[in-house]
GROMACS .gro file of C-alpha atoms in nm:
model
  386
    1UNK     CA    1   8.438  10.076  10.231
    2UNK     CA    2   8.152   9.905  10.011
    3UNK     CA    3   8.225   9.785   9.664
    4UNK     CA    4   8.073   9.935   9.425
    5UNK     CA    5   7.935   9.605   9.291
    6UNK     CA    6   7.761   9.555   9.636
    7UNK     CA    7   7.625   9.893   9.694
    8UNK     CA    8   7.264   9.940   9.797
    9UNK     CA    9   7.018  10.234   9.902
   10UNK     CA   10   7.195  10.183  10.243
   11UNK     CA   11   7.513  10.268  10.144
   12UNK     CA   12   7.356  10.568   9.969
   13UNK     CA   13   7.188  10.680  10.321
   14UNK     CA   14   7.512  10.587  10.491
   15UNK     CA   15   7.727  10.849  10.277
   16UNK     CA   16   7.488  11.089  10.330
   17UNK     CA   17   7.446  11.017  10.739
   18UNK     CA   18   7.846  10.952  10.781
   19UNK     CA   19   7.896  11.375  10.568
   20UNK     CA   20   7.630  11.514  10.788
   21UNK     CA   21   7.651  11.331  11.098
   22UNK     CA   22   7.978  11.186  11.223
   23UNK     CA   23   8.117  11.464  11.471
   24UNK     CA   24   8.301  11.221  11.651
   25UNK     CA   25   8.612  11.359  11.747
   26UNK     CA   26   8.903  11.165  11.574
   27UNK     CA   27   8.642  10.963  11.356
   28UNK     CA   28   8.532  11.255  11.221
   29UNK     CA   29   8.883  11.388  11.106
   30UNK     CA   30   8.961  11.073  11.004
   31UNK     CA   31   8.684  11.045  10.752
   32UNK     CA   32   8.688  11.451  10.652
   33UNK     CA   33   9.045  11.535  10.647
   34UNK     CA   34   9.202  11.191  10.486
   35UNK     CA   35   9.269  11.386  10.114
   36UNK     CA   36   9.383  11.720  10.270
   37UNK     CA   37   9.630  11.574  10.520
   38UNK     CA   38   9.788  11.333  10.258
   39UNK     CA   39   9.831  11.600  10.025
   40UNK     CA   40  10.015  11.824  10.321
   41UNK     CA   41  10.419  11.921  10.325
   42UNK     CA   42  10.527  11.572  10.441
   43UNK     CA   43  10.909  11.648  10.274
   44UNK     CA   44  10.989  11.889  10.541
   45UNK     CA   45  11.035  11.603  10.786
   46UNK     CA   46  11.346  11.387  10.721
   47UNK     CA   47  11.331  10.995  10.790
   48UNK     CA   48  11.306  10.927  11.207
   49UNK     CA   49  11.424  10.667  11.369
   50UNK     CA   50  11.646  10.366  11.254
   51UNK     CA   51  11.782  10.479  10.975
   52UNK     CA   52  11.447  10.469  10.799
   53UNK     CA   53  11.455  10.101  10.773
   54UNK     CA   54  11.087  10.012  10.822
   55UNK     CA   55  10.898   9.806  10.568
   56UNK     CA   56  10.512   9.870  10.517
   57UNK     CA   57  10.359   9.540  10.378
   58UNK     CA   58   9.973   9.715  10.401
   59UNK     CA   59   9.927  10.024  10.169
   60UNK     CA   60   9.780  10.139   9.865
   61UNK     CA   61   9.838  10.265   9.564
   62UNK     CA   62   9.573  10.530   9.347
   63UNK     CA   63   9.724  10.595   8.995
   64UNK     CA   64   9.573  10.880   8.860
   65UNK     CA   65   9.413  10.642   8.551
   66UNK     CA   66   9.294  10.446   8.800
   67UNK     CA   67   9.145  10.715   8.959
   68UNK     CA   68   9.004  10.911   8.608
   69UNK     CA   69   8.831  10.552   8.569
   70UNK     CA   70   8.643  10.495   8.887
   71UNK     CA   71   8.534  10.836   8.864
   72UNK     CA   72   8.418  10.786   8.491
   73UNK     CA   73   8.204  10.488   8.667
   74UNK     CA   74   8.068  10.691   8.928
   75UNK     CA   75   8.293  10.601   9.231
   76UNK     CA   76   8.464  10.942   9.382
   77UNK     CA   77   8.423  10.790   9.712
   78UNK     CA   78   8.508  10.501   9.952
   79UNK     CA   79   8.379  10.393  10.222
   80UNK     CA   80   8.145  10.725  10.207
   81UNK     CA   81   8.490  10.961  10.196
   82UNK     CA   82   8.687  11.131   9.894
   83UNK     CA   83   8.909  10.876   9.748
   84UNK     CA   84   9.270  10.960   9.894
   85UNK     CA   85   9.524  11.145   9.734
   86UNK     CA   86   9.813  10.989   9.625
   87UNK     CA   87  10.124  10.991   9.428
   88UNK     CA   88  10.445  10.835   9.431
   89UNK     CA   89  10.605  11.175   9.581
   90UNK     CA   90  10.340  11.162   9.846
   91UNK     CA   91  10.410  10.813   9.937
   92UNK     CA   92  10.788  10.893   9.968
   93UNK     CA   93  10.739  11.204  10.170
   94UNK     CA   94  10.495  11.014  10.381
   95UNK     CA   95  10.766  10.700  10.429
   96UNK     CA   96  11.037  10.965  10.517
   97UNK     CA   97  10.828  11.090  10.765
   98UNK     CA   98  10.740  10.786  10.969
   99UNK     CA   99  11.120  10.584  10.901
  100UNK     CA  100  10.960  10.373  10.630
  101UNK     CA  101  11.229  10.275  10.356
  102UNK     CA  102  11.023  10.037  10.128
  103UNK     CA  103  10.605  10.024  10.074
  104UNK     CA  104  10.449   9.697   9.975
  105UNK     CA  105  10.176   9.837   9.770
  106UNK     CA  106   9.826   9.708   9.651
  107UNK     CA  107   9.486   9.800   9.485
  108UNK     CA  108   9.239   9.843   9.772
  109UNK     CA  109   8.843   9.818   9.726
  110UNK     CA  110   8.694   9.818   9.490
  111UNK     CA  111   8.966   9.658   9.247
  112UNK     CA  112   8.853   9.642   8.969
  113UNK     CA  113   8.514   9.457   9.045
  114UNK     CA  114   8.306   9.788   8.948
  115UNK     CA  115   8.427   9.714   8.574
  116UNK     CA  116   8.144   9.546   8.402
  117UNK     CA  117   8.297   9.343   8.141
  118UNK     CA  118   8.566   9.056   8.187
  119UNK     CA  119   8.774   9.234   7.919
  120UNK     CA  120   8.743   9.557   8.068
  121UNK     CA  121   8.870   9.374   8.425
  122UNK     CA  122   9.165   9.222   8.258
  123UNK     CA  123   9.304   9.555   8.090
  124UNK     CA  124   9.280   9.743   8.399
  125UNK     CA  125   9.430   9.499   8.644
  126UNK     CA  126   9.698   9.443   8.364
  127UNK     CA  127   9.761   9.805   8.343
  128UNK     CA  128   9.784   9.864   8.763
  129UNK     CA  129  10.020   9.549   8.756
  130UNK     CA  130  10.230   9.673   8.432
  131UNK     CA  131  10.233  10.066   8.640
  132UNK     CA  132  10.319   9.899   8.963
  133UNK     CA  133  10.616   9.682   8.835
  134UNK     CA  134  10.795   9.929   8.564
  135UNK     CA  135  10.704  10.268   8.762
  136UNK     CA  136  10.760  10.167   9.082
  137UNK     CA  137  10.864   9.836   9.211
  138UNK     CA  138  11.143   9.815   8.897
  139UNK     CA  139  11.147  10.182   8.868
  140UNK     CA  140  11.451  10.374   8.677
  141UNK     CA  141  11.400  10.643   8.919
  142UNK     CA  142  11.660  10.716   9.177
  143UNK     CA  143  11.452  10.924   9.430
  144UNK     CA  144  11.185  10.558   9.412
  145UNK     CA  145  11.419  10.320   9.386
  146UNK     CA  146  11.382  10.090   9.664
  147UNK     CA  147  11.100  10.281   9.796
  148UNK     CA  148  10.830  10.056   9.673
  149UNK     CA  149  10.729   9.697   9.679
  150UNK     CA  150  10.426   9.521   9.507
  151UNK     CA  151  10.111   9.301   9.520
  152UNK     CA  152   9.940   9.214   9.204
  153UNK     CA  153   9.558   9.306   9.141
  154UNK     CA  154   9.396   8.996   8.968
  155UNK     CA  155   9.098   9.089   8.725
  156UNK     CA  156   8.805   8.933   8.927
  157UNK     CA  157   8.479   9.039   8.905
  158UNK     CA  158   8.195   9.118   9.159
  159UNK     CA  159   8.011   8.779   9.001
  160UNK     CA  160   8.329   8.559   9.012
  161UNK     CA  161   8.286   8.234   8.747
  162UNK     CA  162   8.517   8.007   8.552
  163UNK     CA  163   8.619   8.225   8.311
  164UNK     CA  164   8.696   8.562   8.571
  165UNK     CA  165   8.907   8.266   8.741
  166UNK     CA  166   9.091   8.149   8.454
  167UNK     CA  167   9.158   8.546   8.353
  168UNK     CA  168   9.328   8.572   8.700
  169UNK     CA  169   9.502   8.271   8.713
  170UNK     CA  170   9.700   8.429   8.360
  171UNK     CA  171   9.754   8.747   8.554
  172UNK     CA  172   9.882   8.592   8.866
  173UNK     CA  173  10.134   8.403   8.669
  174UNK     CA  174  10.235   8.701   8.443
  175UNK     CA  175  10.287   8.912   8.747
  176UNK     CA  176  10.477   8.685   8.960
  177UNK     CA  177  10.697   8.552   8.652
  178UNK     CA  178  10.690   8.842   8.419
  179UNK     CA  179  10.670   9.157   8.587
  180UNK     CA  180  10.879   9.012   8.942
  181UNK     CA  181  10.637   9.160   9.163
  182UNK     CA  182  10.680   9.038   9.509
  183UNK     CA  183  10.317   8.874   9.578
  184UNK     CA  184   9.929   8.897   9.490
  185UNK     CA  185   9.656   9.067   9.654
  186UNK     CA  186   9.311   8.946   9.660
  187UNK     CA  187   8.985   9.039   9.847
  188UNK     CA  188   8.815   8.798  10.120
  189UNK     CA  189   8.511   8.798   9.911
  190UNK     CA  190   8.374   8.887   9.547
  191UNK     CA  191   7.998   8.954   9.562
  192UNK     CA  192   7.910   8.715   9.818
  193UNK     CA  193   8.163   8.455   9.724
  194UNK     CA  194   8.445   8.379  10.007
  195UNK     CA  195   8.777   8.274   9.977
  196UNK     CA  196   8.732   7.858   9.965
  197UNK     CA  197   8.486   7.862   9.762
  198UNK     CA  198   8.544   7.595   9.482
  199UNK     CA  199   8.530   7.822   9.239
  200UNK     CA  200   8.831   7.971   9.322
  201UNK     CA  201   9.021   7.616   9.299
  202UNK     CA  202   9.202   7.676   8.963
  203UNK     CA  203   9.395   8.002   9.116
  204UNK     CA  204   9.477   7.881   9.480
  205UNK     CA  205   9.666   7.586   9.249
  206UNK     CA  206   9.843   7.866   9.059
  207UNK     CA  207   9.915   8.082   9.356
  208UNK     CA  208  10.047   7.737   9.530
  209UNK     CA  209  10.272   7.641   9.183
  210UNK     CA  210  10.394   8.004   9.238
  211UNK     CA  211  10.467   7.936   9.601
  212UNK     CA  212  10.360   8.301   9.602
  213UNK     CA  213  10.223   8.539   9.956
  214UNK     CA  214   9.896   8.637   9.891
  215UNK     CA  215   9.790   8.960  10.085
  216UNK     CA  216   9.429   8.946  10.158
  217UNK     CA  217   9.238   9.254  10.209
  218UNK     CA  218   8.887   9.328  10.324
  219UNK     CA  219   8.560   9.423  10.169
  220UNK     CA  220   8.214   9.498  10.307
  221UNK     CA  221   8.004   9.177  10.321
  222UNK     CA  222   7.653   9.161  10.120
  223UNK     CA  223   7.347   9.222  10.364
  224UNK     CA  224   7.569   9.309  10.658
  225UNK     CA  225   7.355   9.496  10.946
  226UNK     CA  226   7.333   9.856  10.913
  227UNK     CA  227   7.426  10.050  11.188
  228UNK     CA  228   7.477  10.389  11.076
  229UNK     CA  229   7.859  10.399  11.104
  230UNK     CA  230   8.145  10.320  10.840
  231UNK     CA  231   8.160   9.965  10.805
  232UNK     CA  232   8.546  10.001  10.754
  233UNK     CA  233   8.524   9.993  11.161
  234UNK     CA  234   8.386   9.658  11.191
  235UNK     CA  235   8.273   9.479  10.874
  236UNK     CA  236   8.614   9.448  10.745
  237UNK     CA  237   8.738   9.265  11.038
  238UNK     CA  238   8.449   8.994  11.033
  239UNK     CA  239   8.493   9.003  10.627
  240UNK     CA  240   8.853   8.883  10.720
  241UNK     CA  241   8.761   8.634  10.994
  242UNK     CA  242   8.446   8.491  10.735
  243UNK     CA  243   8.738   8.408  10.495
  244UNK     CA  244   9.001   8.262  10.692
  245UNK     CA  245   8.754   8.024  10.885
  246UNK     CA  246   8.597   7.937  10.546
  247UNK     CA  247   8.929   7.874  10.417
  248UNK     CA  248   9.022   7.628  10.698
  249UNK     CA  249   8.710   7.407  10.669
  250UNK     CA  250   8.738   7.385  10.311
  251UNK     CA  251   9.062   7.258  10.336
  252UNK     CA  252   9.256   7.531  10.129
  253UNK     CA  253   9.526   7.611  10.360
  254UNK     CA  254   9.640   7.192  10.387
  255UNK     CA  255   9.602   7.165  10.022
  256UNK     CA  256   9.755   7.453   9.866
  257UNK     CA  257  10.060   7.487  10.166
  258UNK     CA  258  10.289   7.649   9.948
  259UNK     CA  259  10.086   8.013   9.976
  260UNK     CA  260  10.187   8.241  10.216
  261UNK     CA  261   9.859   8.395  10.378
  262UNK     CA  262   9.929   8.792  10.494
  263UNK     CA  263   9.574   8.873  10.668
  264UNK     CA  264   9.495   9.224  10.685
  265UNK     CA  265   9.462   9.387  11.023
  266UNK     CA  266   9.574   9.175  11.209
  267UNK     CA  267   9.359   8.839  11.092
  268UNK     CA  268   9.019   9.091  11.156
  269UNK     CA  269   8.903   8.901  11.487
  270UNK     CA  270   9.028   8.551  11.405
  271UNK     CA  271   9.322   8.565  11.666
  272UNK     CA  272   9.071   8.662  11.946
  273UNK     CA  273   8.827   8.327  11.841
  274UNK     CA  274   9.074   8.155  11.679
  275UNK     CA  275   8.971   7.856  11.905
  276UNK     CA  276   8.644   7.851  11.892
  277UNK     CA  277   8.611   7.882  11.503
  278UNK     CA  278   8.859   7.554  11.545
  279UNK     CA  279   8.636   7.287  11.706
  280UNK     CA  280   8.521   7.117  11.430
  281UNK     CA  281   8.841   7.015  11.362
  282UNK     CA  282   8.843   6.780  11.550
  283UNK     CA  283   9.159   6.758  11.701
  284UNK     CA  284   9.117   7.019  11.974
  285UNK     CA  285   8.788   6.875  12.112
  286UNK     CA  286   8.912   6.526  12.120
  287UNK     CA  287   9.255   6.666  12.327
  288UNK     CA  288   9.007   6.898  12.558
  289UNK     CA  289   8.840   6.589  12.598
  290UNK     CA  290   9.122   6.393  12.733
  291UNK     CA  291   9.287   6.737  12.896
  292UNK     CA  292   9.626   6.698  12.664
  293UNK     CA  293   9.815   6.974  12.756
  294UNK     CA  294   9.916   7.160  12.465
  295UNK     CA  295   9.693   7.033  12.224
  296UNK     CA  296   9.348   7.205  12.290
  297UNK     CA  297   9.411   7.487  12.100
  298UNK     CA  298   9.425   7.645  11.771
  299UNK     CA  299   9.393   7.501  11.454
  300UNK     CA  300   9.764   7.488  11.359
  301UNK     CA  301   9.706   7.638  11.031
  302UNK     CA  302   9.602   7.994  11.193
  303UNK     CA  303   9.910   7.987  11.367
  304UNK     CA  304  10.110   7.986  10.989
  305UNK     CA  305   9.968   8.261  10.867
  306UNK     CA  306  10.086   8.586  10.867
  307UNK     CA  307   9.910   8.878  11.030
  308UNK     CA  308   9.968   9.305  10.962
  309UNK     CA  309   9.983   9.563  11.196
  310UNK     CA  310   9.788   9.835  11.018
  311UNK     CA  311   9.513   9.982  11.211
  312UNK     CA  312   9.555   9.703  11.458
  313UNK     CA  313   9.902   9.819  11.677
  314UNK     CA  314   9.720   9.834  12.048
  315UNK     CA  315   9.806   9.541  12.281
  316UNK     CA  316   9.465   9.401  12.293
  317UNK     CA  317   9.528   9.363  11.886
  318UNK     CA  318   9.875   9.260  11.926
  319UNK     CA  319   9.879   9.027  12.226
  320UNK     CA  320   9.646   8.828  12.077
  321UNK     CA  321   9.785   8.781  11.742
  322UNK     CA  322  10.136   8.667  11.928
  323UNK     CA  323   9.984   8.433  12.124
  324UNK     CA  324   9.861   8.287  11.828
  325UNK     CA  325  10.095   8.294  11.590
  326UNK     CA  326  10.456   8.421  11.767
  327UNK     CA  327  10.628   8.732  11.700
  328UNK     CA  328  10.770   8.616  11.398
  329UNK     CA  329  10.437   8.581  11.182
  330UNK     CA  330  10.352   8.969  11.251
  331UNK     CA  331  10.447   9.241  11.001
  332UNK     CA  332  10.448   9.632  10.990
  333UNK     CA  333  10.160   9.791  10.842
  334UNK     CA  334   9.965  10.116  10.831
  335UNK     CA  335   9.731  10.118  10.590
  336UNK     CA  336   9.823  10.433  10.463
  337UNK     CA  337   9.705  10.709  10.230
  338UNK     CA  338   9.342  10.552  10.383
  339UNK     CA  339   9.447  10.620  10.702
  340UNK     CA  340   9.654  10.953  10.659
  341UNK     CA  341   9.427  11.150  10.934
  342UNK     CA  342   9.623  10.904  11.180
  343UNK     CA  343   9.939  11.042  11.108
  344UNK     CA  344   9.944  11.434  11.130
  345UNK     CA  345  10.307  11.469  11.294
  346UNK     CA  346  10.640  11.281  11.184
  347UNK     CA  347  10.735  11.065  11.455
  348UNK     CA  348  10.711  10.676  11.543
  349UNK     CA  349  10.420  10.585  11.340
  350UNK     CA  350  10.312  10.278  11.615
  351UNK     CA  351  10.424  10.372  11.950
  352UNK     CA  352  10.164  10.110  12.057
  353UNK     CA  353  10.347   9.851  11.989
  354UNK     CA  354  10.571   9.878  12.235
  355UNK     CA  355  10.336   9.805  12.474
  356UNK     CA  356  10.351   9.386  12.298
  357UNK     CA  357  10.692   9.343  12.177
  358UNK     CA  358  11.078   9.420  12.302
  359UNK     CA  359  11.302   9.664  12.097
  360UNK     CA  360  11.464   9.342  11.941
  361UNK     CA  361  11.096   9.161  11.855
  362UNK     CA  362  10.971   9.537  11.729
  363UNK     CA  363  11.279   9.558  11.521
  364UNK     CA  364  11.172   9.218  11.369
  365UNK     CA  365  10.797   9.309  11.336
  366UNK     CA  366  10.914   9.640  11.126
  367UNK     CA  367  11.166   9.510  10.911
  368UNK     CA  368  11.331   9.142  10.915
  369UNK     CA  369  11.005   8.967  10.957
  370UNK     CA  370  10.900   9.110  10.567
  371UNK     CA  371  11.294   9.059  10.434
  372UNK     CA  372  11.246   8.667  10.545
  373UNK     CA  373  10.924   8.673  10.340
  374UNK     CA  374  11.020   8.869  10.067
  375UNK     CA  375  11.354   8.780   9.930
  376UNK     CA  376  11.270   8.949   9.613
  377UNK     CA  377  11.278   9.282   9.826
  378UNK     CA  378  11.573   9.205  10.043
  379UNK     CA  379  11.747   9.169   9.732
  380UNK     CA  380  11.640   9.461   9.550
  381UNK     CA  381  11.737   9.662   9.875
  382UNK     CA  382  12.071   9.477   9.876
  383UNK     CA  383  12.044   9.306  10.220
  384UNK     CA  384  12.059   8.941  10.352
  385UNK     CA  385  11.687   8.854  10.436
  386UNK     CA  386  11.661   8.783  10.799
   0.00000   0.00000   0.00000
């Protein structure tokens, strides 16, 4: 799903190859029938399995303004497919469907990065965060009440400098403090600039002061090789895995620890190489060295973070991730209206994962896992958090 702000004559080619050329089975379906299947009769179905208690910590949210102004700016299309439908209704229908009692919602790519102007950035991202928290989140409504969670969108820019920073660091605080919205969501990279870069200094101290969890989501990298396919399937794993690594060796992660890091699908690849991208700390090559047991592994700072489920619920995903970081740092995800061609029949929505965890750690991974990090939730749900 390329930013706007990063598009290029090969993301132009790559719509046009990925409309005319991707009869690929299920990939096909999945990027041709996305709007038609999230718009289907989801209410029929009534909430499955355990009471409806799961919480979805990975999903979006397209207002309709929101949507009106990326299509003023050109952008009907992500990631070379019709923007999803959406609607509150849809997303309750879809939750009832799949046993989901409470979405954690955010602003996917693009953000708000195809805005041109820093004032422009600023009245949109206050607008999503002002929507999210009153209509949603804090809603009035009885049939949403409870339904929906919230990450804030910060007004950053595809050309990130002091000023885009300082303009997020007010929104962070405004959402966390004013509007009670239960984290913030930012990108692993705006135009070409990765999470750890010192330009981002001023927020990570605001998000730390917060002691806020910061949900980081994907984007497709500048200059990436072109391959012909969606770079959804690939690019936004490595995106992930660029900023997490960058993160580590620029020391964010030991000097901010009061942020709570929620990695999209599943980390990207960092659980798989999460040794490897760790040598130059030291540590582990000097314990290799001396064959510690124990101690030639992981940095210790991948192992706190916290890693999704959505897209990402097959053992060789899920293994992985629990070796790394333990049941107890995984969370229920699925992605969802992006991924709506994934889930054409009511039923479990991640049989997969049964294949990693026992009905007790599954339990945790779908529901008590989030309540422990988001006490703001548990209590608008009126439950103890695990």
């Amino acid at each position: 799903m390329a930013a706007p702000g990063q598009a290029d004559s090969r993301g132009m080619r790559r719509r046009g190859l990925l409309k005319a050329a991707l009869p690929l089975g299920a990939t096909a379906t999945a990027l041709g029938a996305w709007p038609a299947l999230a718009a289907g009769d989801a209410s029929s179905a009534a909430p499955v399995r355990r009471g409806g208690d799961r919480i979805d910590v990975h999903c979006h949210l397209i207002p309709d303004f929101y949507r009106r102004s990326l299509a003023a700016h050109g952008i009907t299309e992500i990631g070379g497919v019709p923007v999803p439908a959406w609607s509150p209704t849809l997303a309750v229908d879809f939750m009832n469907r799949y046993g989901i009692q409470t979405q954690v919602v955010s602003v996917s790519e693009p953000g708000v990065t195809y805005l041109p102007s820093a004032q422009d950035r600023v009245a949109m991202a206050q607008r999503l965060n002002t929507y999210t928290s009153r209509d949603l989140v804090h809603t009035a409504s009885a049939h949403l009440k409870g339904r929906f969670g919230g990450f804030a969108v910060l007004p950053l820019g595809g050309a990130v400098d002091a000023q885009d920073v300082s303009h997020a660091v007010t929104e962070a605080r405004r959402a966390v403090r004013e509007l009670k919205m239960d984290g913030v969501g930012v990108f692993s990279s705006y135009g070409g600039k990765y999470l750890g870069d010192p330009v981002f200094a001023p927020l990570m101290k605001a998000l730390d002061d917060l002691g806020a969890m910061v949900f980081i989501h994907p984007v497709t990298p500048r200059g990436y090789p072109d391959l012909g396919l969606p770079p959804f399937l690939y690019e936004f794993t490595f995106d992930t895995t660029r900023a997490l690594v960058n993160m580590l060796y620029k020391g964010v992660y030991q000097r901010y620890p009061r942020i709570r890091w929620l990695a999209a699908h599943a980390g990207g690849t960092l659980p798989y190489i999460s040794y490897r991208t760790s040598l130059l700390t030291l540590a582990p090559a000097i314990a290799q060295q001396v064959g510690a047991a124990g101690l030639d592994d992981s940095s210790p700072c991948f192992r706190e973070l916290f890693y999704d489920t959505a897209l990402s619920p097959a053992p060789q995903a899920m293994k992985s991730v629990r070796e790394l970081a333990g049941t107890e740092h995984i969370l229920f995800a699925t992605d969802w209206p992006f991924t709506s061609a994934l889930f054409p029949v009511a039923g479990d929505p991640a049989p997969q994962l049964d294949e990693t965890f026992s009905p007790a750690e599954r339990r945790a991974v779908e529901r008590s896992n989030a309540l422990a990090q988001f006490p703001a939730l548990a209590a608008r749900l009126g439950v103890e958090p695990a």
